[in-house]
């Protein structure tokens, strides 16, 4: 993990320099892609990174609708949605996304009943997410709202105990010191671009997908930017693979050459590498509760993720595996964080 991170980036740059034809502006049919909702299950755990600390577990189940054209039938709901910023550009596919998820955070020394006050606190975040998506073959805009709860009522402690039973590991002992219950809300915006794509044969291709966004809320407030490169056979026509985060991946096809809806090619194999950097103003999992005294640490204001992995598509199913590294998040942190991510999705 620690030595292989640049490999995918270097491969992509070498291949792009070798020639090929640009594909970003090529027009292809979109009818089947428009009518293909996608269900995705995410699972992330630091067990894959050989650790048990910091961001230790994340699960998310998301559903992205097929194209809703003009946000559906006339009425007050359509009027409200059409008044939203960022997601009402003309001549775009329109989608709604629903998700439920949970993130779990622990200090490094999970065997202590009374955690080290200089280490990050125990915390859990269970949430629902509603998103509005507007996209073309080249640009995707997303506006999302996350609402949930931090603290004991997130049931993160129970979830972690179950996971540790699965992997036959000792359960952390300091959950009595976790952050207190607090309702949380995040408003998230993000734009992605499919700026550069090339084909080097009938099946082999490369693309580059940068992104920029922001989150505002009592749980997390930040501005972020980054990008993803992919190299492989029969690349999916979507906006790439992401770790669990607000905004994040929308893996629904955007045109009919995507292997999940294509009549000619129903398989894909690809490798990828990406980065995401955040300027952080608020992180409840480090800053502590907003309106009550709680455990806290002094956070870093700039945090980055670097990740790489591979993806496989067979028919309407897609499986991806990612290894990720996260830079230091707070003062006194003992080393970077490493974790793995698995996604399984199906287009309908």
Coordinates of C-alpha atoms in Angstrom, one line a residue:
X1 CA 0.0 0.0 0.0
X2 CA 2.6 2.6 1.1
X3 CA 4.9 2.0 -1.9
X4 CA 2.5 1.3 -4.7
X5 CA 0.4 4.4 -4.6
X6 CA 2.0 6.2 -7.6
X7 CA 1.8 3.1 -10.0
X8 CA -1.6 3.8 -11.5
X9 CA -0.9 7.5 -12.0
X10 CA 2.4 6.7 -13.8
X11 CA 0.8 4.1 -16.0
X12 CA -2.0 6.5 -17.0
X13 CA 0.4 9.3 -17.9
X14 CA 2.6 7.0 -19.9
X15 CA -0.3 5.5 -21.9
X16 CA -1.8 9.0 -22.5
X17 CA 1.5 10.2 -24.0
X18 CA 1.6 7.2 -26.4
X19 CA -1.2 8.5 -28.6
X20 CA -4.8 7.4 -29.3
X21 CA -8.0 9.1 -30.1
X22 CA -9.9 11.5 -27.9
X23 CA -13.4 10.3 -26.9
X24 CA -14.8 12.9 -24.5
X25 CA -16.9 14.7 -27.2
X26 CA -17.9 11.7 -29.2
X27 CA -21.7 11.4 -29.3
X28 CA -23.3 8.1 -28.4
X29 CA -26.8 6.9 -27.6
X30 CA -28.0 7.4 -24.0
X31 CA -31.5 5.8 -23.9
X32 CA -30.6 2.6 -22.0
X33 CA -28.3 4.5 -19.6
X34 CA -31.1 7.0 -18.8
X35 CA -33.3 4.2 -17.7
X36 CA -30.8 2.3 -15.5
X37 CA -31.1 3.0 -11.8
X38 CA -28.2 1.7 -9.7
X39 CA -28.0 0.2 -6.2
X40 CA -24.6 0.3 -4.5
X41 CA -23.3 -1.2 -1.2
X42 CA -20.1 0.3 0.2
X43 CA -18.0 -1.3 3.0
X44 CA -14.8 0.3 4.3
X45 CA -12.6 -1.0 7.2
X46 CA -9.1 -0.4 8.5
X47 CA -8.7 -4.1 8.8
X48 CA -7.8 -4.1 5.1
X49 CA -5.0 -1.6 6.0
X50 CA -3.7 -3.7 8.8
X51 CA -4.8 -1.3 11.5
X52 CA -7.6 -0.8 14.1
X53 CA -7.8 3.0 14.8
X54 CA -9.1 6.4 13.6
X55 CA -11.6 6.0 10.8
X56 CA -12.2 2.3 11.5
X57 CA -15.4 1.3 9.7
X58 CA -17.9 2.7 7.2
X59 CA -21.0 1.2 5.5
X60 CA -23.4 2.9 3.0
X61 CA -26.2 1.7 0.9
X62 CA -27.2 4.0 -2.0
X63 CA -29.8 4.0 -4.8
X64 CA -29.6 6.3 -7.8
X65 CA -32.8 6.7 -9.9
X66 CA -33.0 6.5 -13.6
X67 CA -33.4 9.7 -15.6
X68 CA -36.4 11.8 -14.3
X69 CA -36.1 14.3 -17.2
X70 CA -37.9 17.4 -15.7
X71 CA -38.0 16.1 -12.1
X72 CA -41.3 14.3 -12.7
X73 CA -44.9 15.5 -12.8
X74 CA -46.1 19.0 -12.2
X75 CA -46.7 19.9 -8.5
X76 CA -45.1 21.5 -5.5
X77 CA -42.3 19.0 -5.2
X78 CA -41.2 19.7 -8.8
X79 CA -41.4 23.4 -8.2
X80 CA -39.2 23.1 -5.1
X81 CA -36.6 21.0 -6.8
X82 CA -36.5 23.3 -9.8
X83 CA -35.7 26.1 -7.5
X84 CA -32.5 24.4 -6.2
X85 CA -29.1 25.7 -7.2
X86 CA -26.5 23.8 -9.2
X87 CA -28.7 21.0 -10.5
X88 CA -31.0 22.6 -13.0
X89 CA -28.9 23.2 -16.0
X90 CA -30.9 22.7 -19.3
X91 CA -30.5 19.5 -21.4
X92 CA -29.2 17.3 -18.6
X93 CA -30.2 14.0 -17.2
X94 CA -31.8 14.3 -13.8
X95 CA -31.5 11.8 -11.0
X96 CA -32.5 11.5 -7.4
X97 CA -30.3 9.6 -4.9
X98 CA -31.2 8.0 -1.5
X99 CA -28.6 6.6 0.9
X100 CA -28.3 5.3 4.4
X101 CA -24.9 5.0 6.1
X102 CA -22.8 4.8 9.3
X103 CA -19.2 5.8 10.0
X104 CA -17.2 4.8 13.1
X105 CA -14.2 6.5 14.6
X106 CA -11.9 5.3 17.5
X107 CA -8.6 6.3 19.1
X108 CA -5.5 4.3 18.6
X109 CA -5.4 2.6 22.0
X110 CA -8.8 0.8 22.0
X111 CA -7.8 -1.4 24.9
X112 CA -8.1 1.5 27.4
X113 CA -11.3 1.9 29.4
X114 CA -10.4 5.6 29.9
X115 CA -9.1 6.8 26.5
X116 CA -6.0 9.0 26.1
X117 CA -7.3 12.6 26.1
X118 CA -4.6 13.5 23.5
X119 CA -6.1 10.9 21.1
X120 CA -9.2 11.3 18.9
X121 CA -12.5 10.5 20.7
X122 CA -14.8 7.6 20.1
X123 CA -17.6 8.7 17.7
X124 CA -20.3 7.3 15.4
X125 CA -22.3 9.0 12.7
X126 CA -25.5 7.4 11.3
X127 CA -27.3 9.3 8.6
X128 CA -29.7 9.4 5.7
X129 CA -28.8 11.2 2.5
X130 CA -31.0 12.8 -0.2
X131 CA -29.3 14.0 -3.3
X132 CA -30.3 15.7 -6.5
X133 CA -28.1 15.0 -9.6
X134 CA -27.8 16.8 -12.9
X135 CA -25.4 15.3 -15.5
X136 CA -24.4 15.2 -19.1
X137 CA -21.8 12.9 -20.6
X138 CA -19.1 15.3 -19.5
X139 CA -20.3 17.2 -16.4
X140 CA -22.1 16.1 -13.2
X141 CA -23.5 18.4 -10.5
X142 CA -24.7 17.0 -7.2
X143 CA -26.6 18.7 -4.3
X144 CA -27.0 16.5 -1.3
X145 CA -28.4 16.8 2.3
X146 CA -27.2 14.4 5.0
X147 CA -29.2 14.3 8.3
X148 CA -28.5 12.0 11.1
X149 CA -27.1 11.6 14.7
X150 CA -23.8 11.5 16.4
X151 CA -23.3 9.8 19.7
X152 CA -24.7 6.7 21.5
X153 CA -27.9 6.8 19.4
X154 CA -25.9 6.3 16.3
X155 CA -25.4 2.7 17.6
X156 CA -21.8 2.7 16.3
X157 CA -20.6 0.9 19.4
X158 CA -23.0 -2.0 18.7
X159 CA -21.9 -2.1 15.0
X160 CA -18.3 -2.2 15.9
X161 CA -18.8 -5.1 18.4
X162 CA -20.5 -7.1 15.6
X163 CA -17.7 -6.4 13.2
X164 CA -15.1 -7.4 15.7
X165 CA -17.0 -10.6 16.4
X166 CA -16.9 -11.4 12.7
X167 CA -13.1 -11.0 12.5
X168 CA -12.5 -12.6 16.0
X169 CA -11.0 -9.5 17.5
X170 CA -11.2 -7.9 20.9
X171 CA -13.9 -5.3 21.2
X172 CA -12.8 -1.7 22.0
X173 CA -13.3 -0.8 25.7
X174 CA -13.6 3.0 25.8
X175 CA -17.0 3.6 24.2
X176 CA -18.4 5.1 27.4
X177 CA -16.4 8.2 26.6
X178 CA -17.8 8.7 23.1
X179 CA -19.2 12.0 21.8
X180 CA -22.6 12.8 23.2
X181 CA -25.9 12.6 21.2
X182 CA -26.2 15.4 18.7
X183 CA -28.4 15.8 15.7
X184 CA -26.3 16.5 12.6
X185 CA -26.9 18.0 9.2
X186 CA -24.6 18.6 6.2
X187 CA -25.4 20.4 3.0
X188 CA -23.0 19.2 0.2
X189 CA -22.3 20.4 -3.3
X190 CA -20.0 18.8 -5.8
X191 CA -19.1 19.0 -9.5
X192 CA -17.2 16.4 -11.5
X193 CA -15.8 16.7 -15.0
X194 CA -14.9 13.9 -17.5
X195 CA -12.3 16.2 -19.0
X196 CA -10.1 13.8 -20.9
X197 CA -10.6 10.4 -22.4
X198 CA -8.7 8.4 -24.9
X199 CA -9.0 5.0 -26.6
X200 CA -5.9 3.1 -27.7
X201 CA -7.8 0.1 -29.3
X202 CA -11.3 -1.0 -29.6
X203 CA -11.5 -1.8 -25.9
X204 CA -8.5 -0.2 -24.1
X205 CA -9.0 3.3 -22.8
X206 CA -8.0 6.0 -20.3
X207 CA -9.9 8.8 -18.7
X208 CA -9.4 11.6 -16.1
X209 CA -12.2 12.8 -13.8
X210 CA -11.4 15.8 -11.5
X211 CA -13.9 17.1 -8.9
X212 CA -14.5 20.0 -6.6
X213 CA -17.0 20.6 -3.9
X214 CA -17.9 21.7 -0.4
X215 CA -19.8 20.7 2.7
X216 CA -21.5 23.0 5.3
X217 CA -22.9 21.7 8.5
X218 CA -22.4 21.1 12.2
X219 CA -20.9 17.6 11.4
X220 CA -18.4 18.6 8.7
X221 CA -17.6 21.9 7.0
X222 CA -14.9 21.8 4.4
X223 CA -14.0 22.6 0.8
X224 CA -12.5 19.8 -1.3
X225 CA -10.9 19.1 -4.7
X226 CA -9.2 16.2 -6.3
X227 CA -9.3 13.8 -9.3
X228 CA -9.3 10.2 -10.5
X229 CA -7.5 8.5 -13.4
X230 CA -8.7 5.2 -14.9
X231 CA -7.0 2.8 -17.3
X232 CA -8.7 -0.4 -18.5
X233 CA -10.8 -2.4 -20.9
X234 CA -14.4 -1.2 -21.7
X235 CA -14.3 1.6 -19.2
X236 CA -17.6 2.4 -17.6
X237 CA -19.2 5.6 -18.8
X238 CA -19.7 7.1 -15.4
X239 CA -18.0 9.5 -13.0
X240 CA -15.7 7.1 -11.3
X241 CA -15.0 5.4 -8.0
X242 CA -15.0 7.2 -4.7
X243 CA -14.5 6.5 -1.0
X244 CA -17.5 7.0 1.3
X245 CA -18.0 10.8 1.7
X246 CA -20.6 13.4 1.1
X247 CA -21.1 14.0 -2.6
X248 CA -19.0 11.0 -3.6
X249 CA -19.6 8.6 -6.3
X250 CA -22.6 8.4 -8.7
X251 CA -21.8 5.2 -10.5
X252 CA -24.8 5.3 -12.8
X253 CA -24.1 5.0 -16.6
X254 CA -24.3 8.2 -18.6
X255 CA -24.4 6.6 -22.1
X256 CA -25.2 3.3 -23.8
X257 CA -21.5 2.3 -24.3
X258 CA -21.3 1.6 -20.5
X259 CA -20.8 -2.2 -20.2
X260 CA -23.7 -2.5 -17.7
X261 CA -26.1 -1.4 -20.4
X262 CA -24.2 -2.0 -23.7
X263 CA -25.6 -4.5 -26.2
X264 CA -22.1 -5.3 -27.5
X265 CA -19.7 -5.4 -24.5
X266 CA -20.9 -6.5 -21.1
X267 CA -17.6 -6.7 -19.2
X268 CA -14.9 -4.4 -18.0
X269 CA -11.6 -4.5 -16.1
X270 CA -9.9 -1.4 -15.0
X271 CA -7.4 0.1 -12.5
X272 CA -7.6 3.5 -11.0
X273 CA -5.9 6.0 -8.7
X274 CA -7.1 9.2 -7.2
X275 CA -6.7 11.9 -4.6
X276 CA -9.0 14.2 -2.6
X277 CA -7.8 17.2 -0.5
X278 CA -9.9 19.0 2.0
X279 CA -9.6 22.4 3.7
X280 CA -11.4 21.7 7.0
X281 CA -13.2 24.3 9.1
X282 CA -15.3 21.9 11.2
X283 CA -15.1 18.2 12.0
X284 CA -17.3 17.1 14.9
X285 CA -15.3 13.8 15.2
X286 CA -12.2 15.8 16.2
X287 CA -13.6 19.1 17.4
X288 CA -16.2 17.4 19.7
X289 CA -19.9 18.2 20.2
X290 CA -21.1 21.6 19.0
X291 CA -23.2 22.7 22.0
X292 CA -22.0 20.5 24.9
X293 CA -18.6 19.7 26.5
X294 CA -17.0 16.5 25.1
X295 CA -13.7 15.0 24.3
X296 CA -11.8 16.7 21.5
X297 CA -8.4 17.2 19.9
X298 CA -6.8 19.9 17.8
X299 CA -7.5 19.1 14.2
X300 CA -5.4 19.7 11.1
X301 CA -7.0 22.2 8.8
X302 CA -5.7 20.4 5.7
X303 CA -6.3 16.7 5.1
X304 CA -5.8 14.5 2.1
X305 CA -6.7 11.0 0.8
X306 CA -4.7 9.1 -1.8
X307 CA -6.1 5.8 -3.1
X308 CA -5.8 3.2 -5.8
X309 CA -7.6 0.0 -6.8
X310 CA -9.3 -2.0 -9.5
X311 CA -12.8 -2.6 -10.8
X312 CA -14.6 -5.5 -12.6
X313 CA -17.9 -5.4 -14.4
X314 CA -19.7 -8.5 -15.5
X315 CA -23.2 -7.9 -17.0
X316 CA -25.1 -5.5 -14.8
X317 CA -22.8 -6.0 -11.8
X318 CA -19.8 -3.9 -10.8
X319 CA -17.2 -4.8 -8.0
X320 CA -14.4 -2.5 -7.0
X321 CA -11.7 -2.7 -4.3
X322 CA -9.7 0.3 -3.1
X323 CA -6.8 0.8 -0.8
X324 CA -6.6 4.3 0.8
X325 CA -4.2 6.4 2.8
X326 CA -5.4 9.4 4.8
X327 CA -2.9 12.1 6.0
X328 CA -2.7 13.2 9.6
X329 CA -6.0 14.6 10.9
X330 CA -5.0 16.0 14.3
X331 CA -2.0 17.2 16.3
X332 CA -0.1 14.4 18.0
X333 CA -1.5 11.7 15.7
X334 CA 0.8 8.7 15.5
X335 CA 1.1 8.1 11.7
X336 CA -1.2 8.2 8.7
X337 CA -4.4 6.1 8.5
X338 CA -4.8 3.2 6.1
X339 CA -8.0 1.4 5.2
X340 CA -9.7 -0.5 2.4
X341 CA -13.0 -0.1 0.6
X342 CA -15.2 -2.5 -1.3
X343 CA -18.2 -1.6 -3.4
X344 CA -20.7 -3.9 -5.1
X345 CA -23.3 -2.3 -7.4
X346 CA -26.0 -3.4 -9.8
X347 CA -27.6 -1.5 -12.6
X348 CA -31.3 -2.4 -13.3

